[in-house]
mmCIF file of C-alpha atoms in Angstrom:
data_model
loop_
_atom_site.group_PDB
_atom_site.id
_atom_site.type_symbol
_atom_site.label_atom_id
_atom_site.label_comp_id
_atom_site.label_asym_id
_atom_site.label_seq_id
_atom_site.Cartn_x
_atom_site.Cartn_y
_atom_site.Cartn_z
ATOM 1 C CA MET A 229 22.636 40.438 40.439
ATOM 2 C CA ASP A 230 20.473 41.360 36.867
ATOM 3 C CA THR A 231 17.427 40.929 39.364
ATOM 4 C CA VAL A 232 18.390 44.502 41.423
ATOM 5 C CA LYS A 233 18.405 46.468 39.226
ATOM 6 C CA GLU A 234 15.470 45.759 37.046
ATOM 7 C CA LEU A 235 13.110 45.952 40.729
ATOM 8 C CA LEU A 236 14.191 49.888 40.731
ATOM 9 C CA GLN A 237 11.954 51.032 38.302
ATOM 10 C CA PHE A 238 8.873 49.347 40.761
ATOM 11 C CA MET A 239 11.160 51.030 43.837
ATOM 12 C CA GLN A 240 10.088 55.219 42.309
ATOM 13 C CA PRO A 241 7.778 57.424 44.288
ATOM 14 C CA ASN A 242 5.629 57.853 41.597
ATOM 15 C CA GLN A 243 5.235 54.566 40.631
ATOM 16 C CA ARG A 244 2.213 52.756 41.620
ATOM 17 C CA LEU A 245 1.507 52.148 45.243
ATOM 18 C CA ASP A 246 1.206 47.798 44.534
ATOM 19 C CA LEU A 247 3.711 47.726 42.599
ATOM 20 C CA LYS A 248 6.078 49.292 45.629
ATOM 21 C CA ALA A 249 5.074 47.790 48.014
ATOM 22 C CA VAL A 250 4.871 44.204 45.884
ATOM 23 C CA THR A 251 9.200 44.569 45.141
ATOM 24 C CA LEU A 252 9.932 45.927 48.772
ATOM 25 C CA THR A 253 8.956 42.544 50.065
ATOM 26 C CA HIS A 254 10.707 41.274 46.858
ATOM 27 C CA VAL A 255 13.960 43.350 48.091
ATOM 28 C CA LEU A 256 13.666 42.983 51.876
ATOM 29 C CA GLY A 257 13.412 38.935 51.950
ATOM 30 C CA LEU A 258 17.406 39.020 48.900
ATOM 31 C CA THR A 259 18.516 40.975 52.855
ATOM 32 C CA GLY A 260 18.112 37.962 54.821
ATOM 33 C CA THR A 261 21.270 36.002 52.329
ATOM 34 C CA ALA A 262 24.689 37.410 51.868
ATOM 35 C CA GLU A 263 24.777 37.030 48.529
ATOM 36 C CA GLY A 264 21.119 39.441 49.043
ATOM 37 C CA LYS A 265 22.812 41.575 50.178
ATOM 38 C CA SER A 266 26.125 42.297 48.378
ATOM 39 C CA ALA A 267 23.229 43.153 45.349
ATOM 40 C CA ILE A 268 20.884 45.515 47.080
ATOM 41 C CA LEU A 269 24.283 46.987 48.479
ATOM 42 C CA SER A 270 24.850 49.365 45.677
ATOM 43 C CA GLN A 271 24.174 53.335 45.227
ATOM 44 C CA ASP A 272 21.397 53.185 43.759
ATOM 45 C CA MET A 273 18.764 50.414 44.741
ATOM 46 C CA LEU A 274 19.747 52.421 48.425
ATOM 47 C CA MET A 275 19.769 55.532 47.063
ATOM 48 C CA ALA A 276 15.623 53.653 46.146
ATOM 49 C CA ILE A 277 15.710 52.347 49.136
ATOM 50 C CA PHE A 278 16.543 55.721 50.979
ATOM 51 C CA GLY A 279 13.358 56.998 49.173
ATOM 52 C CA LEU A 280 11.313 54.980 50.043
ATOM 53 C CA THR A 281 11.343 55.360 54.416
ATOM 54 C CA TYR A 282 10.103 58.187 53.478
ATOM 55 C CA ASP A 283 7.082 57.437 52.126
ATOM 56 C CA GLU A 284 3.132 57.813 52.443
ATOM 57 C CA ASN A 285 2.513 54.332 52.837
ATOM 58 C CA LYS A 286 3.330 52.996 56.361
ATOM 59 C CA THR A 287 3.637 49.774 55.007
ATOM 60 C CA VAL A 288 6.060 50.792 52.601
ATOM 61 C CA SER A 289 7.958 53.146 54.720
ATOM 62 C CA LYS A 290 8.675 50.618 57.454
ATOM 63 C CA ASP A 291 9.443 47.787 54.886
ATOM 64 C CA ALA A 292 12.289 50.550 53.374
ATOM 65 C CA VAL A 293 13.219 50.601 57.366
ATOM 66 C CA LEU A 294 13.334 46.975 58.005
ATOM 67 C CA THR A 295 15.249 46.039 54.767
ATOM 68 C CA LEU A 296 18.191 48.941 56.652
ATOM 69 C CA ILE A 297 17.792 47.029 59.532
ATOM 70 C CA ASN A 298 19.220 43.957 57.758
ATOM 71 C CA LEU A 299 21.579 45.931 55.554
ATOM 72 C CA THR A 300 23.153 47.217 58.667
ATOM 73 C CA ALA A 301 23.531 44.552 61.102
ATOM 74 C CA GLU A 302 27.372 43.288 60.303
ATOM 75 C CA GLU A 303 30.204 45.438 60.724
ATOM 76 C CA GLU A 304 31.256 46.081 56.403
ATOM 77 C CA GLY A 305 27.353 46.665 55.638
ATOM 78 C CA ALA A 306 26.417 49.414 58.249
ATOM 79 C CA ILE A 307 29.478 50.765 56.917
ATOM 80 C CA LYS A 308 28.541 50.869 53.804
ATOM 81 C CA VAL A 309 25.044 52.077 54.458
ATOM 82 C CA PHE A 310 26.315 55.439 56.712
ATOM 83 C CA GLN A 311 28.744 56.075 53.835
ATOM 84 C CA LEU A 312 26.857 56.356 50.484
ATOM 85 C CA ALA A 313 23.282 57.969 52.477
ATOM 86 C CA LYS A 314 25.883 60.307 52.286
ATOM 87 C CA GLN A 315 27.145 60.419 48.891
ATOM 88 C CA VAL A 316 24.320 60.094 47.422
ATOM 89 C CA HIS A 317 22.080 62.861 45.610
ATOM 90 C CA PRO A 318 20.255 64.663 47.467
ATOM 91 C CA THR A 319 22.342 63.530 50.507
ATOM 92 C CA PHE A 320 20.242 61.034 53.277
ATOM 93 C CA PRO A 321 20.740 62.220 56.713
ATOM 94 C CA ILE A 322 20.082 59.021 58.157
ATOM 95 C CA VAL A 323 21.187 59.367 61.496
ATOM 96 C CA GLU A 324 18.965 62.825 61.400
ATOM 97 C CA VAL A 325 15.744 60.782 60.310
ATOM 98 C CA ALA A 326 16.259 58.222 62.593
ATOM 99 C CA ALA A 327 17.002 60.257 66.034
ATOM 100 C CA LYS A 328 14.096 62.205 64.785
ATOM 101 C CA HIS A 329 11.162 59.937 64.111
ATOM 102 C CA ILE A 330 13.021 58.068 68.130
ATOM 103 C CA CYS A 331 12.095 61.960 68.818
ATOM 104 C CA ASP A 332 8.334 61.700 67.612
ATOM 105 C CA ASP A 333 6.845 60.475 70.322
ATOM 106 C CA GLN A 334 3.980 59.938 66.679
ATOM 107 C CA SER A 335 5.809 57.813 64.628
ATOM 108 C CA GLU A 336 5.072 54.546 64.301
ATOM 109 C CA LEU A 337 7.975 54.089 62.974
ATOM 110 C CA ALA A 338 10.220 54.746 66.237
ATOM 111 C CA ASP A 339 11.468 51.571 66.667
ATOM 112 C CA PRO A 340 12.435 50.681 63.404
ATOM 113 C CA TRP A 341 14.982 53.328 63.115
ATOM 114 C CA SER A 342 15.852 51.705 66.694
ATOM 115 C CA MET A 343 17.661 49.704 65.173
ATOM 116 C CA VAL A 344 18.922 50.942 62.269
ATOM 117 C CA LEU A 345 20.918 53.557 64.755
ATOM 118 C CA SER A 346 22.101 50.761 67.164
ATOM 119 C CA ASN A 347 23.196 49.194 64.325
ATOM 120 C CA LEU A 348 25.494 51.767 62.692
ATOM 121 C CA THR A 349 26.627 53.042 66.064
ATOM 122 C CA ARG A 350 28.156 49.186 67.339
ATOM 123 C CA VAL A 351 30.408 50.272 64.656
ATOM 124 C CA GLU A 352 33.106 51.634 66.220
ATOM 125 C CA SER A 353 35.068 54.404 64.135
ATOM 126 C CA LEU A 354 31.446 55.700 62.689
ATOM 127 C CA VAL A 355 30.357 56.578 66.893
ATOM 128 C CA HIS A 356 32.337 59.689 67.121
ATOM 129 C CA GLU A 357 30.969 61.515 63.833
ATOM 130 C CA ILE A 358 27.784 60.416 64.458
ATOM 131 C CA LEU A 359 27.919 61.561 67.593
ATOM 132 C CA ASP A 360 29.124 65.317 66.361
ATOM 133 C CA ILE A 361 24.992 64.986 64.150
ATOM 134 C CA LEU A 362 23.730 64.113 67.232
ATOM 135 C CA GLU A 363 25.269 66.730 68.891
ATOM 136 C CA ARG A 364 24.332 69.701 66.258
ATOM 137 C CA ASP A 365 21.170 70.515 67.533
ATOM 138 C CA GLU A 366 21.856 70.976 71.676
ATOM 139 C CA GLN A 367 18.407 69.247 71.769
ATOM 140 C CA THR A 368 18.644 65.953 70.247
ATOM 141 C CA LEU A 369 20.229 64.156 72.790
ATOM 142 C CA PRO A 370 18.299 65.494 76.032
ATOM 143 C CA ARG A 371 15.284 64.551 73.803
ATOM 144 C CA LEU A 372 16.839 60.851 73.255
ATOM 145 C CA ALA A 373 17.294 60.475 76.778
ATOM 146 C CA LYS A 374 14.217 61.774 78.118
ATOM 147 C CA ALA A 375 12.371 59.564 75.664
ATOM 148 C CA PHE A 376 14.299 56.163 76.637
ATOM 149 C CA ALA A 377 13.987 57.263 79.983
ATOM 150 C CA LYS A 378 9.923 56.578 80.054
ATOM 151 C CA LEU A 379 8.079 53.860 79.370
ATOM 152 C CA ASP A 380 4.948 55.015 77.876
ATOM 153 C CA TYR A 381 6.976 58.830 75.739
ATOM 154 C CA ASN A 382 5.770 57.511 72.286
ATOM 155 C CA LYS A 383 2.212 56.745 71.830
ATOM 156 C CA LYS A 384 2.165 54.339 68.772
ATOM 157 C CA LYS A 385 3.465 51.721 71.216
ATOM 158 C CA SER A 386 7.829 51.572 70.157
ATOM 159 C CA LYS A 387 8.675 50.680 72.937
ATOM 160 C CA LEU A 388 11.988 52.167 72.334
ATOM 161 C CA HIS A 389 13.919 49.412 74.106
ATOM 162 C CA TYR A 390 16.658 49.705 71.230
ATOM 163 C CA LEU A 391 17.994 53.615 72.936
ATOM 164 C CA ALA A 392 19.491 51.758 75.828
ATOM 165 C CA PRO A 393 22.361 49.514 73.872
ATOM 166 C CA ILE A 394 22.633 53.028 70.502
ATOM 167 C CA PHE A 395 24.127 55.012 74.725
ATOM 168 C CA CYS A 396 25.879 51.834 74.707
ATOM 169 C CA ASN A 397 27.396 51.943 71.325
ATOM 170 C CA LEU A 398 27.903 55.439 72.092
ATOM 171 C CA THR A 399 30.782 54.972 74.993
ATOM 172 C CA GLN A 400 32.351 52.785 73.729
ATOM 173 C CA VAL A 401 34.437 55.902 73.015
ATOM 174 C CA SER A 402 35.167 58.047 75.611
ATOM 175 C CA ARG A 403 33.984 61.535 74.319
ATOM 176 C CA GLY A 404 30.863 59.277 74.829
ATOM 177 C CA ARG A 405 31.325 58.126 77.874
ATOM 178 C CA GLU A 406 31.847 62.252 78.870
ATOM 179 C CA LEU A 407 28.826 62.434 77.872
ATOM 180 C CA CYS A 408 26.594 60.313 79.664
ATOM 181 C CA CYS A 409 28.645 61.437 82.980
ATOM 182 C CA HIS A 410 28.152 65.293 82.509
ATOM 183 C CA ALA A 411 26.023 67.175 84.382
ATOM 184 C CA ARG A 412 24.263 69.070 81.340
ATOM 185 C CA TYR A 413 22.594 65.772 79.988
ATOM 186 C CA GLN A 414 22.546 64.185 82.788
ATOM 187 C CA LEU A 415 22.193 60.386 80.872
ATOM 188 C CA LEU A 416 24.018 58.505 83.519
ATOM 189 C CA ASP A 417 20.740 59.700 85.812
ATOM 190 C CA LYS A 418 18.206 59.139 83.538
ATOM 191 C CA LEU A 419 19.291 55.290 82.911
ATOM 192 C CA LEU A 420 19.873 54.216 85.495
ATOM 193 C CA PRO A 421 16.890 52.846 86.733
ATOM 194 C CA PHE A 422 16.884 50.424 83.457
ATOM 195 C CA ALA A 423 19.932 48.357 84.642
ATOM 196 C CA SER A 424 16.754 46.171 86.680
ATOM 197 C CA PHE A 425 14.470 46.267 83.725
ATOM 198 C CA GLU A 426 12.763 43.305 84.055
ATOM 199 C CA GLY A 427 10.488 44.282 80.972
ATOM 200 C CA SER A 428 13.036 44.095 77.830
ATOM 201 C CA VAL A 429 16.586 41.596 78.125
ATOM 202 C CA VAL A 430 17.937 44.305 75.325
ATOM 203 C CA ARG A 431 17.180 47.387 77.259
ATOM 204 C CA ARG A 432 18.473 45.704 80.702
ATOM 205 C CA GLY A 433 21.601 45.471 78.837
ATOM 206 C CA GLY A 434 22.069 48.468 77.109
ATOM 207 C CA THR A 435 22.153 50.366 80.489
ATOM 208 C CA ILE A 436 24.433 47.618 82.543
ATOM 209 C CA GLY A 437 26.886 47.601 79.105
ATOM 210 C CA ILE A 438 26.126 51.238 80.125
ATOM 211 C CA LEU A 439 27.637 51.088 83.199
ATOM 212 C CA LYS A 440 30.536 48.504 82.396
ATOM 213 C CA ASN A 441 31.799 51.361 79.675
ATOM 214 C CA VAL A 442 32.113 54.133 82.331
ATOM 215 C CA CYS A 443 33.473 51.638 85.156
ATOM 216 C CA PHE A 444 36.644 50.996 82.118
ATOM 217 C CA ASP A 445 37.735 54.384 82.697
ATOM 218 C CA THR A 446 39.376 55.630 85.528
ATOM 219 C CA VAL A 447 38.192 58.617 85.310
ATOM 220 C CA TYR A 448 34.160 58.786 85.670
ATOM 221 C CA HIS A 449 34.746 56.550 89.224
ATOM 222 C CA SER A 450 34.344 59.380 91.308
ATOM 223 C CA VAL A 451 31.063 59.905 89.818
ATOM 224 C CA ILE A 452 29.851 56.311 90.012
ATOM 225 C CA LEU A 453 30.638 55.912 93.529
ATOM 226 C CA ASN A 454 29.210 59.114 94.472
ATOM 227 C CA GLU A 455 28.226 60.036 98.114
ATOM 228 C CA GLN A 456 24.662 59.076 96.469
ATOM 229 C CA ASP A 457 25.596 55.460 96.267
ATOM 230 C CA ASN A 458 22.744 55.504 92.609
ATOM 231 C CA ILE A 459 24.960 53.881 90.132
ATOM 232 C CA LEU A 460 26.779 51.643 92.759
ATOM 233 C CA VAL A 461 23.420 50.210 94.053
ATOM 234 C CA ALA A 462 22.464 50.050 89.826
ATOM 235 C CA ILE A 463 25.572 47.436 89.814
ATOM 236 C CA LEU A 464 24.650 45.082 93.028
ATOM 237 C CA GLN A 465 21.148 44.854 93.460
ATOM 238 C CA PRO A 466 20.287 42.601 90.192
ATOM 239 C CA LEU A 467 22.659 40.537 92.200
ATOM 240 C CA CYS A 468 21.175 41.062 95.132
ATOM 241 C CA GLY A 469 18.817 37.163 96.111
ATOM 242 C CA PRO A 470 16.860 37.600 99.378
ATOM 243 C CA GLU A 471 19.370 36.153 101.948
ATOM 244 C CA GLU A 472 19.593 38.708 105.589
ATOM 245 C CA PHE A 473 21.936 40.205 106.718
ATOM 246 C CA SER A 474 23.633 39.935 110.387
ATOM 247 C CA ASP A 475 22.885 44.051 111.535
ATOM 248 C CA ALA A 476 26.226 44.531 111.253
ATOM 249 C CA ASP A 477 26.253 43.803 107.580
ATOM 250 C CA ASN A 478 23.759 45.438 107.249
ATOM 251 C CA GLU A 479 24.650 48.661 108.396
ATOM 252 C CA LEU A 480 27.508 48.906 105.805
ATOM 253 C CA LEU A 481 25.224 48.721 102.364
ATOM 254 C CA PRO A 482 23.521 51.175 101.013
ATOM 255 C CA ILE A 483 19.877 51.751 102.604
ATOM 256 C CA GLU A 484 18.187 50.961 98.854
ATOM 257 C CA LEU A 485 20.528 47.248 98.965
ATOM 258 C CA GLN A 486 19.086 46.611 103.208
ATOM 259 C CA TYR A 487 16.434 44.403 103.764
ATOM 260 C CA LEU A 488 14.922 43.374 101.036
ATOM 261 C CA PRO A 489 12.008 40.938 100.656
ATOM 262 C CA GLU A 490 12.136 37.512 100.234
ATOM 263 C CA THR A 491 10.675 37.728 97.100
ATOM 264 C CA LYS A 492 14.549 39.508 95.335
ATOM 265 C CA THR A 493 15.626 37.711 93.070
ATOM 266 C CA ARG A 494 18.690 38.362 90.745
ATOM 267 C CA GLU A 495 19.519 38.684 87.283
ATOM 268 C CA GLU A 496 19.077 36.266 85.263
ATOM 269 C CA ASP A 497 21.236 36.250 82.061
ATOM 270 C CA PRO A 498 24.775 34.862 82.443
ATOM 271 C CA ASP A 499 26.243 37.095 80.321
ATOM 272 C CA LEU A 500 24.802 40.334 82.451
ATOM 273 C CA ARG A 501 25.870 39.659 85.879
ATOM 274 C CA LYS A 502 29.379 38.487 84.206
ATOM 275 C CA MET A 503 29.150 42.563 82.695
ATOM 276 C CA LEU A 504 27.900 43.598 86.067
ATOM 277 C CA LEU A 505 31.446 41.748 88.852
ATOM 278 C CA GLU A 506 33.468 42.970 85.503
ATOM 279 C CA CYS A 507 31.680 47.392 86.517
ATOM 280 C CA LEU A 508 33.231 45.454 90.366
ATOM 281 C CA LEU A 509 36.116 44.610 89.412
ATOM 282 C CA GLN A 510 36.760 48.217 87.342
ATOM 283 C CA LEU A 511 36.115 50.267 90.211
ATOM 284 C CA CYS A 512 38.981 47.530 92.124
ATOM 285 C CA THR A 513 41.152 49.536 89.889
ATOM 286 C CA THR A 514 42.247 52.445 92.769
ATOM 287 C CA ARG A 515 42.238 52.117 96.586
ATOM 288 C CA ARG A 516 40.064 55.202 96.968
ATOM 289 C CA SER A 517 37.827 53.097 95.170
ATOM 290 C CA ARG A 518 37.679 49.934 97.006
ATOM 291 C CA GLU A 519 37.545 50.952 99.972
ATOM 292 C CA ILE A 520 34.389 52.539 98.965
ATOM 293 C CA LEU A 521 32.817 49.261 97.825
ATOM 294 C CA ARG A 522 34.298 47.489 101.220
ATOM 295 C CA ASN A 523 32.944 50.347 103.395
ATOM 296 C CA LYS A 524 29.588 49.501 101.733
ATOM 297 C CA GLY A 525 28.783 45.694 101.009
ATOM 298 C CA ALA A 526 30.173 44.189 97.935
ATOM 299 C CA TYR A 527 32.200 41.879 99.902
ATOM 300 C CA GLU A 528 29.684 40.663 101.589
ATOM 301 C CA ILE A 529 27.014 40.705 98.099
ATOM 302 C CA LEU A 530 28.878 39.055 96.681
ATOM 303 C CA ARG A 531 30.148 36.352 99.084
ATOM 304 C CA GLU A 532 25.529 35.618 99.145
ATOM 305 C CA TYR A 533 25.964 36.119 95.277
ATOM 306 C CA HIS A 534 28.998 34.036 94.948
ATOM 307 C CA LYS A 535 27.038 30.094 96.674
ATOM 308 C CA TRP A 536 23.983 31.006 95.005
ATOM 309 C CA GLU A 537 26.345 30.734 91.879
ATOM 310 C CA ALA A 538 27.797 28.064 92.608
ATOM 311 C CA LYS A 539 25.075 26.019 93.173
ATOM 312 C CA VAL A 540 21.767 27.955 90.843
ATOM 313 C CA GLY A 541 22.822 30.062 88.694
ATOM 314 C CA LYS A 542 26.233 27.634 87.405
ATOM 315 C CA ASP A 543 27.790 29.987 85.200
ATOM 316 C CA SER A 544 31.960 29.193 85.281
ATOM 317 C CA ASP A 545 32.277 33.244 84.720
ATOM 318 C CA CYS A 546 30.634 34.584 86.258
ATOM 319 C CA LEU A 547 32.110 33.097 88.775
ATOM 320 C CA LEU A 548 35.083 33.628 88.714
ATOM 321 C CA ALA A 549 34.402 36.979 87.750
ATOM 322 C CA CYS A 550 32.817 37.192 91.918
ATOM 323 C CA GLU A 551 35.814 35.417 92.330
ATOM 324 C CA ASN A 552 38.378 37.904 90.576
ATOM 325 C CA VAL A 553 36.603 41.322 92.877
ATOM 326 C CA VAL A 554 35.927 38.796 96.412
ATOM 327 C CA ASP A 555 39.748 38.421 95.778
ATOM 328 C CA ILE A 556 40.987 42.248 95.921
ATOM 329 C CA LEU A 557 38.525 43.109 98.064
ATOM 330 C CA ILE A 558 39.144 40.632 100.984
ATOM 331 C CA LYS A 559 43.485 41.790 100.967
ATOM 332 C CA LYS A 560 44.280 45.086 102.855
ATOM 333 C CA GLU A 561 45.790 47.497 101.479
ATOM 334 C CA GLU A 562 48.749 46.643 103.127
ATOM 335 C CA GLU A 563 48.778 43.982 100.853
ATOM 336 C CA ILE A 564 47.514 45.185 98.090
ATOM 337 C CA GLY A 565 50.434 48.006 98.324
ATOM 338 C CA LEU A 566 49.456 49.163 95.197
ATOM 339 C CA ASP A 567 47.773 52.099 94.425
ATOM 340 C CA ASN A 568 46.414 51.906 91.321
ATOM 341 C CA TYR A 569 46.519 48.694 89.256
ATOM 342 C CA LYS A 570 46.042 49.411 85.399
ATOM 343 C CA THR A 571 48.959 52.133 86.194
ATOM 344 C CA GLU A 572 51.878 49.771 88.154
ATOM 345 C CA VAL A 573 50.996 46.645 87.622
ATOM 346 C CA GLU A 574 51.952 44.350 84.010
ATOM 347 C CA VAL A 575 51.537 41.168 84.370
ATOM 348 C CA PRO A 576 53.433 38.687 81.130
ATOM 349 C CA ALA A 577 52.155 37.267 78.478
ATOM 350 C CA GLU A 578 52.935 33.732 79.346
ATOM 351 C CA GLN A 579 52.238 34.152 82.646
ATOM 352 C CA ALA A 580 49.047 34.928 82.446
ATOM 353 C CA GLU A 581 47.558 32.172 80.174
ATOM 354 C CA LYS A 582 49.140 30.019 83.058
ATOM 355 C CA PHE A 583 46.625 31.757 85.132
ATOM 356 C CA VAL A 584 43.859 32.086 83.422
ATOM 357 C CA GLN A 585 44.400 27.582 82.582
ATOM 358 C CA GLU A 586 44.506 27.766 86.277
ATOM 359 C CA ASP A 587 41.150 29.255 87.273
ATOM 360 C CA ALA A 588 38.939 26.965 84.927
ATOM 361 C CA ALA A 589 40.548 24.291 86.638
ATOM 362 C CA TYR A 590 39.461 25.733 89.752
ATOM 363 C CA VAL A 591 35.505 26.774 88.370
ATOM 364 C CA LYS A 592 35.163 24.142 87.504
ATOM 365 C CA SER A 593 35.821 21.841 90.302
ATOM 366 C CA LEU A 594 33.398 24.479 91.814
ATOM 367 C CA LEU A 595 30.662 22.742 89.534
ATOM 368 C CA ASP A 596 31.571 18.992 89.395
#
């Protein structure tokens, strides 16, 4: 696009404010199409956009960051922006700049920068390098966790909900999961309350995604199923409703899940309900974890949840995910005969496909 090249002259730091503002508004509009993005993702244009994120005028700097959000929305663009930020002269420390704004409680650009960092960290191939950058200053991760855990952290009305998907994306890799569970940072404990946060599905979903990623790693099952029950409660609580349990059943449940009020509702988003059920399925991998789940009343909660999902939620994927967990928990360990499902069971591909078809037919019969 020749037009894009012509725009560069109006995007210089010393250019008139009105010309910068109008030009950048036009560039931001171009990011709404694939052709426009392709034209903008050049070294010269990105260098100009990077520079305008520092502009003293808040409208200009915000539009520059909004442009970066759109450019990094897909994986190809995110990788190109990340790599070009290192190649321009002077280099543009995009991760450090994002983290600095997020941690600055006076920043008016904390939310858009958190969306940029969320887009970058979603690309798994970039996560290790981004973690390297975030760990250069040992205070950065704790500050990010603090900013996330305190709802009124930012004094300029930034909500910082996108910190949840940022941490979720970091836990795609084993190193991110290790940092999240490390006692030094206590990240997991700070994030837990937001698994049931009604104010934002982004914050809630990102938190549940963190739990799911950590649950996929059996090495952390002992951390998740700790004596305090706080992490298990965070997983089970969104699946609980207002149903009354017998005294015997209530005694099994963690104290936080006993005698819930009549106003208690379940997670409304079926994708998040499924993720929570997948957490429980992963926790069923080892015998020790299965026994803890049984002793903590997970089956009793899922029994009531299944009734609700079949009649009210009516999501076939959630029903099947629930039954996958229940099928394991209702069996005695002598019947299972395995200590670890992941290391001791291998299902042939053709048999797995048959199971998928049978499951789909069964769930359909429940909902019809």
